[in-house]
Amino acid sequence: PLLNALLALDEPERSSKWLRCLFEEDKDEAITQIALWQAYQARFAHAVDKHGRPLLPAAEFIKNVSTTFADKAAAQVQAGPVQKFIIKGIRIRDAPVDLTGRPYQKCLWPTLTPDGTGTRTCGGFFMEPAEMFTHIFADHLHVPRTASPSPSPQPPSAGEGEVALVEPKTGPKIDEGKFTNEEGSYRCLWPGCTKFRNPILIRPAQLATHIKIKLPLSLARVHQIPQPYPNPPRPTSNAHQDPSPRRLTPLSLPSPAELGIPCDNAKFHVPVYCCG
């Protein structure tokens, strides 16, 4: 979605937006002009013919970097045995942001290095909970998917005494199909996790409940907090009773069913509370 939004823009706005999404101001950091120019080319050159929006010439692009960051990023020549042409005052963001400034979240699952001799952080970036969940289940845990069902005719309209089945309009969805709930050997390698560090026989629905609380808070929908429960009646004769009892507020997290995992056992949907 972010790339599509950028491809719809004309220059120099496109390069300015792209720079803001991937870089931020830092007076002590620098990046070489050639590295920045090559990254810009690699991202947009393939779309020139398709969208008819040409790239900026190299000199214009470098000038636009300073314009984008209000002259806090300046083109300089770094002295040394080999001169380097740099942009002083910017650095790569730890995580990219979208056009509104909302940050993407990084998958921290460890993966093998290309030579197979070590591990490194996955590094995939995701904005929505279903996207990161699907990525972890499919690409890291390799949970099998269910077979795609054959198209079926639409059910008749609900009549008297019947309940119409309505697809939920909100909540994370998985376009590629649902996952099976067959028991298998799985382990959780999310940094800091100790519960499923070693392989264990477990159903994906149970594992989903564990994995979803590992997701960054902004992906776990904790911002959707219902109203607190009403205050309980206060005792009239206990002088030591706290006059302002603490209330527990449920945090709304995606259920296994929302995340595309069949589950017929309510115990797998574990409520999470915080003190309010």
CSV table of C-alpha atoms in Angstrom, one decimal:
chain,number,residue,atom,x,y,z
A,1,PRO,CA,0.0,0.0,0.0
A,2,LEU,CA,2.8,2.5,0.8
A,3,LEU,CA,4.6,1.8,-2.4
A,4,ASN,CA,1.4,2.2,-4.4
A,5,ALA,CA,0.7,5.5,-2.7
A,6,LEU,CA,4.2,6.8,-3.6
A,7,LEU,CA,4.0,5.6,-7.2
A,8,ALA,CA,0.9,7.7,-7.7
A,9,LEU,CA,2.8,10.9,-6.9
A,10,ASP,CA,4.7,13.2,-9.2
A,11,GLU,CA,8.3,14.4,-8.6
A,12,PRO,CA,9.6,16.0,-6.5
A,13,GLU,CA,6.8,15.2,-4.1
A,14,ARG,CA,7.3,11.4,-4.6
A,15,SER,CA,11.0,11.5,-3.6
A,16,SER,CA,10.3,13.8,-0.7
A,17,LYS,CA,7.6,11.5,0.7
A,18,TRP,CA,9.8,8.5,0.2
A,19,LEU,CA,12.7,10.2,2.0
A,20,ARG,CA,10.5,11.1,4.9
A,21,CYS,CA,9.2,7.5,5.2
A,22,LEU,CA,12.6,6.0,5.3
A,23,PHE,CA,15.0,8.6,6.8
A,24,GLU,CA,15.0,11.0,9.7
A,25,GLU,CA,17.0,14.0,10.8
A,26,ASP,CA,20.1,13.4,12.9
A,27,LYS,CA,22.9,16.0,13.0
A,28,ASP,CA,25.6,13.5,13.9
A,29,GLU,CA,24.9,11.0,11.1
A,30,ALA,CA,25.5,10.9,7.4
A,31,ILE,CA,24.9,8.8,4.3
A,32,THR,CA,26.7,8.7,1.0
A,33,GLN,CA,25.0,10.4,-1.9
A,34,ILE,CA,25.6,7.4,-4.2
A,35,ALA,CA,24.0,5.0,-1.7
A,36,LEU,CA,20.9,7.3,-1.4
A,37,TRP,CA,20.7,7.8,-5.1
A,38,GLN,CA,21.0,4.1,-5.8
A,39,ALA,CA,18.3,3.3,-3.2
A,40,TYR,CA,15.9,5.8,-4.9
A,41,GLN,CA,16.6,4.3,-8.3
A,42,ALA,CA,16.2,0.7,-7.1
A,43,ARG,CA,12.8,1.6,-5.6
A,44,PHE,CA,11.2,3.6,-8.5
A,45,ALA,CA,13.1,2.8,-11.8
A,46,HIS,CA,11.1,-0.2,-12.6
A,47,ALA,CA,7.8,1.8,-12.4
A,48,VAL,CA,8.9,4.6,-14.7
A,49,ASP,CA,7.5,3.0,-17.9
A,50,LYS,CA,4.4,1.7,-16.2
A,51,HIS,CA,3.3,4.9,-14.5
A,52,GLY,CA,5.0,7.4,-16.9
A,53,ARG,CA,6.5,9.4,-14.0
A,54,PRO,CA,10.3,9.8,-14.7
A,55,LEU,CA,12.9,9.9,-11.9
A,56,LEU,CA,14.6,13.1,-10.9
A,57,PRO,CA,18.1,13.5,-12.3
A,58,ALA,CA,20.8,12.8,-9.7
A,59,ALA,CA,21.7,16.4,-9.1
A,60,GLU,CA,18.0,17.4,-8.7
A,61,PHE,CA,17.4,14.5,-6.3
A,62,ILE,CA,20.3,15.4,-4.1
A,63,LYS,CA,19.1,19.0,-4.0
A,64,ASN,CA,15.7,17.8,-3.1
A,65,VAL,CA,17.1,15.9,-0.1
A,66,SER,CA,18.1,19.3,1.5
A,67,THR,CA,14.7,20.8,0.6
A,68,THR,CA,12.8,17.9,2.1
A,69,PHE,CA,14.6,18.2,5.5
A,70,ALA,CA,14.5,22.0,5.5
A,71,ASP,CA,18.2,22.4,4.9
A,72,LYS,CA,19.1,20.3,8.0
A,73,ALA,CA,20.5,17.7,5.6
A,74,ALA,CA,23.4,19.2,3.5
A,75,ALA,CA,25.5,17.8,0.7
A,76,GLN,CA,29.1,17.8,1.7
A,77,VAL,CA,32.5,16.4,0.6
A,78,GLN,CA,34.1,14.2,3.3
A,79,ALA,CA,37.9,14.6,3.3
A,80,GLY,CA,40.2,11.6,3.5
A,81,PRO,CA,42.4,9.3,1.5
A,82,VAL,CA,39.3,8.8,-0.7
A,83,GLN,CA,36.9,11.7,-0.9
A,84,LYS,CA,33.3,10.8,-0.2
A,85,PHE,CA,30.3,12.8,-1.3
A,86,ILE,CA,27.8,12.6,1.6
A,87,ILE,CA,24.5,13.9,2.9
A,88,LYS,CA,25.2,15.1,6.4
A,89,GLY,CA,22.3,15.3,8.9
A,90,ILE,CA,20.1,12.3,8.2
A,91,ARG,CA,20.0,8.6,9.0
A,92,ILE,CA,17.9,5.6,8.1
A,93,ARG,CA,14.9,5.1,10.4
A,94,ASP,CA,14.8,2.1,12.7
A,95,ALA,CA,11.4,1.4,11.2
A,96,PRO,CA,9.8,3.1,8.2
A,97,VAL,CA,6.6,5.1,8.6
A,98,ASP,CA,3.6,5.6,6.3
A,99,LEU,CA,2.6,8.8,4.7
A,100,THR,CA,0.8,9.9,7.9
A,101,GLY,CA,3.8,9.2,10.1
A,102,ARG,CA,2.5,5.9,11.6
A,103,PRO,CA,5.4,3.5,12.2
A,104,TYR,CA,5.6,0.0,10.8
A,105,GLN,CA,6.4,-2.8,13.3
A,106,LYS,CA,9.4,-5.1,12.8
A,107,CYS,CA,9.2,-8.9,13.0
A,108,LEU,CA,11.9,-9.9,15.5
A,109,TRP,CA,11.8,-13.6,14.8
A,110,PRO,CA,15.4,-14.9,14.3
A,111,THR,CA,16.2,-16.5,11.0
A,112,LEU,CA,19.3,-18.1,9.5
A,113,THR,CA,21.9,-15.9,7.7
A,114,PRO,CA,22.3,-16.6,3.9
A,115,ASP,CA,25.4,-18.7,4.6
A,116,GLY,CA,23.6,-20.7,7.3
A,117,THR,CA,26.3,-20.1,9.9
A,118,GLY,CA,24.4,-17.8,12.2
A,119,THR,CA,21.1,-16.0,12.8
A,120,ARG,CA,19.7,-12.6,12.3
A,121,THR,CA,16.5,-10.8,12.9
A,122,CYS,CA,13.8,-11.4,10.3
A,123,GLY,CA,13.3,-7.7,9.7
A,124,GLY,CA,10.0,-7.8,7.9
A,125,PHE,CA,7.8,-4.8,8.6
A,126,PHE,CA,4.0,-4.9,9.1
A,127,MET,CA,1.3,-2.4,9.8
A,128,GLU,CA,-1.7,-4.6,10.6
A,129,PRO,CA,-1.9,-7.5,13.2
A,130,ALA,CA,-3.2,-10.0,10.7
A,131,GLU,CA,-0.3,-9.4,8.4
A,132,MET,CA,2.4,-10.0,11.0
A,133,PHE,CA,0.5,-13.0,12.5
A,134,THR,CA,0.1,-14.6,9.1
A,135,HIS,CA,3.8,-14.0,8.4
A,136,ILE,CA,4.9,-15.7,11.6
A,137,PHE,CA,2.5,-18.7,11.2
A,138,ALA,CA,3.3,-19.2,7.5
A,139,ASP,CA,6.9,-18.2,7.1
A,140,HIS,CA,8.5,-19.0,10.5
A,141,LEU,CA,6.3,-21.7,12.1
A,142,HIS,CA,5.1,-23.2,8.8
A,143,VAL,CA,1.7,-24.1,10.1
A,144,PRO,CA,-0.3,-25.9,7.3
A,145,ARG,CA,-3.2,-24.1,5.7
A,146,THR,CA,-6.6,-25.6,5.2
A,147,ALA,CA,-7.7,-26.5,1.7
A,148,SER,CA,-9.5,-23.8,-0.1
A,149,PRO,CA,-13.3,-24.6,-0.1
A,150,SER,CA,-15.2,-24.9,-3.3
A,151,PRO,CA,-17.5,-22.0,-4.1
A,152,SER,CA,-20.9,-22.6,-2.6
A,153,PRO,CA,-24.2,-21.0,-3.4
A,154,GLN,CA,-25.4,-18.1,-1.3
A,155,PRO,CA,-27.6,-19.2,1.6
A,156,PRO,CA,-31.2,-18.1,1.4
A,157,SER,CA,-32.4,-15.0,3.3
A,158,ALA,CA,-33.2,-15.7,6.9
A,159,GLY,CA,-36.8,-16.2,7.6
A,160,GLU,CA,-38.8,-16.2,10.8
A,161,GLY,CA,-37.0,-18.1,13.5
A,162,GLU,CA,-33.7,-18.2,11.6
A,163,VAL,CA,-30.5,-16.3,12.2
A,164,ALA,CA,-28.8,-14.7,9.2
A,165,LEU,CA,-25.0,-15.3,9.0
A,166,VAL,CA,-23.3,-12.0,8.5
A,167,GLU,CA,-19.6,-11.7,7.7
A,168,PRO,CA,-17.8,-9.5,10.3
A,169,LYS,CA,-16.9,-6.1,8.8
A,170,THR,CA,-14.0,-5.4,11.1
A,171,GLY,CA,-11.1,-7.3,12.6
A,172,PRO,CA,-8.0,-8.8,10.9
A,173,LYS,CA,-8.6,-11.1,7.9
A,174,ILE,CA,-6.4,-13.6,6.2
A,175,ASP,CA,-6.8,-13.5,2.4
A,176,GLU,CA,-4.6,-16.6,1.6
A,177,GLY,CA,-6.9,-19.0,3.6
A,178,LYS,CA,-7.1,-20.3,7.1
A,179,PHE,CA,-4.6,-22.4,9.0
A,180,THR,CA,-5.3,-26.0,10.2
A,181,ASN,CA,-5.6,-26.8,13.9
A,182,GLU,CA,-3.9,-30.1,13.8
A,183,GLU,CA,-1.5,-30.8,16.6
A,184,GLY,CA,2.2,-30.4,15.7
A,185,SER,CA,5.6,-29.7,17.1
A,186,TYR,CA,6.2,-26.0,17.4
A,187,ARG,CA,8.4,-23.6,19.3
A,188,CYS,CA,8.4,-19.8,19.9
A,189,LEU,CA,11.7,-18.0,19.1
A,190,TRP,CA,10.4,-14.5,19.8
A,191,PRO,CA,13.2,-12.7,21.8
A,192,GLY,CA,12.7,-13.1,25.5
A,193,CYS,CA,10.2,-15.9,25.3
A,194,THR,CA,10.8,-18.9,27.5
A,195,LYS,CA,7.4,-20.7,27.6
A,196,PHE,CA,7.7,-22.5,24.3
A,197,ARG,CA,11.5,-22.1,23.7
A,198,ASN,CA,11.8,-25.9,23.1
A,199,PRO,CA,9.7,-27.8,20.6
A,200,ILE,CA,6.4,-28.9,22.1
A,201,LEU,CA,3.3,-30.8,20.8
A,202,ILE,CA,0.6,-28.1,20.6
A,203,ARG,CA,-2.4,-27.1,18.6
A,204,PRO,CA,-2.1,-23.9,16.5
A,205,ALA,CA,-5.1,-22.4,18.2
A,206,GLN,CA,-3.3,-22.6,21.6
A,207,LEU,CA,-0.1,-21.3,20.0
A,208,ALA,CA,-2.0,-18.4,18.4
A,209,THR,CA,-3.1,-17.2,21.9
A,210,HIS,CA,0.6,-17.2,22.9
A,211,ILE,CA,1.9,-15.6,19.7
A,212,LYS,CA,-0.6,-12.7,19.5
A,213,ILE,CA,0.5,-11.3,22.9
A,214,LYS,CA,4.1,-11.2,21.6
A,215,LEU,CA,3.1,-8.7,18.8
A,216,PRO,CA,4.0,-5.1,19.4
A,217,LEU,CA,1.3,-3.2,21.3
A,218,SER,CA,0.2,-1.2,18.3
A,219,LEU,CA,-0.5,-4.4,16.4
A,220,ALA,CA,-2.4,-6.1,19.3
A,221,ARG,CA,-5.3,-3.6,19.2
A,222,VAL,CA,-4.8,-2.7,22.8
A,223,HIS,CA,-6.0,0.8,21.9
A,224,GLN,CA,-9.5,-0.6,21.7
A,225,ILE,CA,-10.3,-0.6,25.4
A,226,PRO,CA,-14.0,-0.9,26.4
A,227,GLN,CA,-15.4,1.2,29.2
A,228,PRO,CA,-14.4,0.0,32.7
A,229,TYR,CA,-16.8,-2.2,34.6
A,230,PRO,CA,-19.1,-0.3,37.0
A,231,ASN,CA,-17.7,0.3,40.5
A,232,PRO,CA,-18.7,-2.5,42.9
A,233,PRO,CA,-20.8,-1.6,46.0
A,234,ARG,CA,-18.6,-0.2,48.8
A,235,PRO,CA,-18.9,-1.7,52.3
A,236,THR,CA,-20.3,0.6,54.9
A,237,SER,CA,-18.7,-0.9,58.1
A,238,ASN,CA,-15.1,-1.7,57.1
A,239,ALA,CA,-12.9,1.3,57.9
A,240,HIS,CA,-9.8,-0.2,56.3
A,241,GLN,CA,-11.5,-0.7,52.9
A,242,ASP,CA,-9.7,1.2,50.1
A,243,PRO,CA,-12.2,4.0,49.2
A,244,SER,CA,-11.1,3.9,45.5
A,245,PRO,CA,-11.0,0.2,44.5
A,246,ARG,CA,-8.9,-0.6,41.4
A,247,ARG,CA,-10.9,-1.7,38.4
A,248,LEU,CA,-9.8,-4.2,35.8
A,249,THR,CA,-10.2,-3.2,32.1
A,250,PRO,CA,-10.1,-5.9,29.5
A,251,LEU,CA,-7.8,-5.3,26.6
A,252,SER,CA,-9.2,-6.4,23.2
A,253,LEU,CA,-6.9,-8.7,21.4
A,254,PRO,CA,-7.7,-10.7,18.2
A,255,SER,CA,-9.1,-14.1,18.9
A,256,PRO,CA,-7.8,-17.3,17.2
A,257,ALA,CA,-11.0,-17.3,15.1
A,258,GLU,CA,-10.4,-13.7,13.9
A,259,LEU,CA,-6.9,-14.7,12.9
A,260,GLY,CA,-8.1,-17.6,10.7
A,261,ILE,CA,-7.6,-20.5,13.1
A,262,PRO,CA,-10.4,-23.0,13.7
A,263,CYS,CA,-11.1,-23.3,17.4
A,264,ASP,CA,-14.1,-24.9,19.1
A,265,ASN,CA,-12.8,-24.5,22.7
A,266,ALA,CA,-13.5,-21.3,24.5
A,267,LYS,CA,-10.5,-21.8,26.8
A,268,PHE,CA,-8.1,-20.8,24.0
A,269,HIS,CA,-9.4,-17.2,24.1
A,270,VAL,CA,-7.7,-15.9,27.2
A,271,PRO,CA,-8.8,-12.4,28.4
A,272,VAL,CA,-6.0,-10.0,29.3
A,273,TYR,CA,-6.5,-7.3,31.9
A,274,CYS,CA,-4.7,-4.2,33.1
A,275,CYS,CA,-5.3,-2.1,36.1
A,276,GLY,CA,-7.2,1.1,35.5
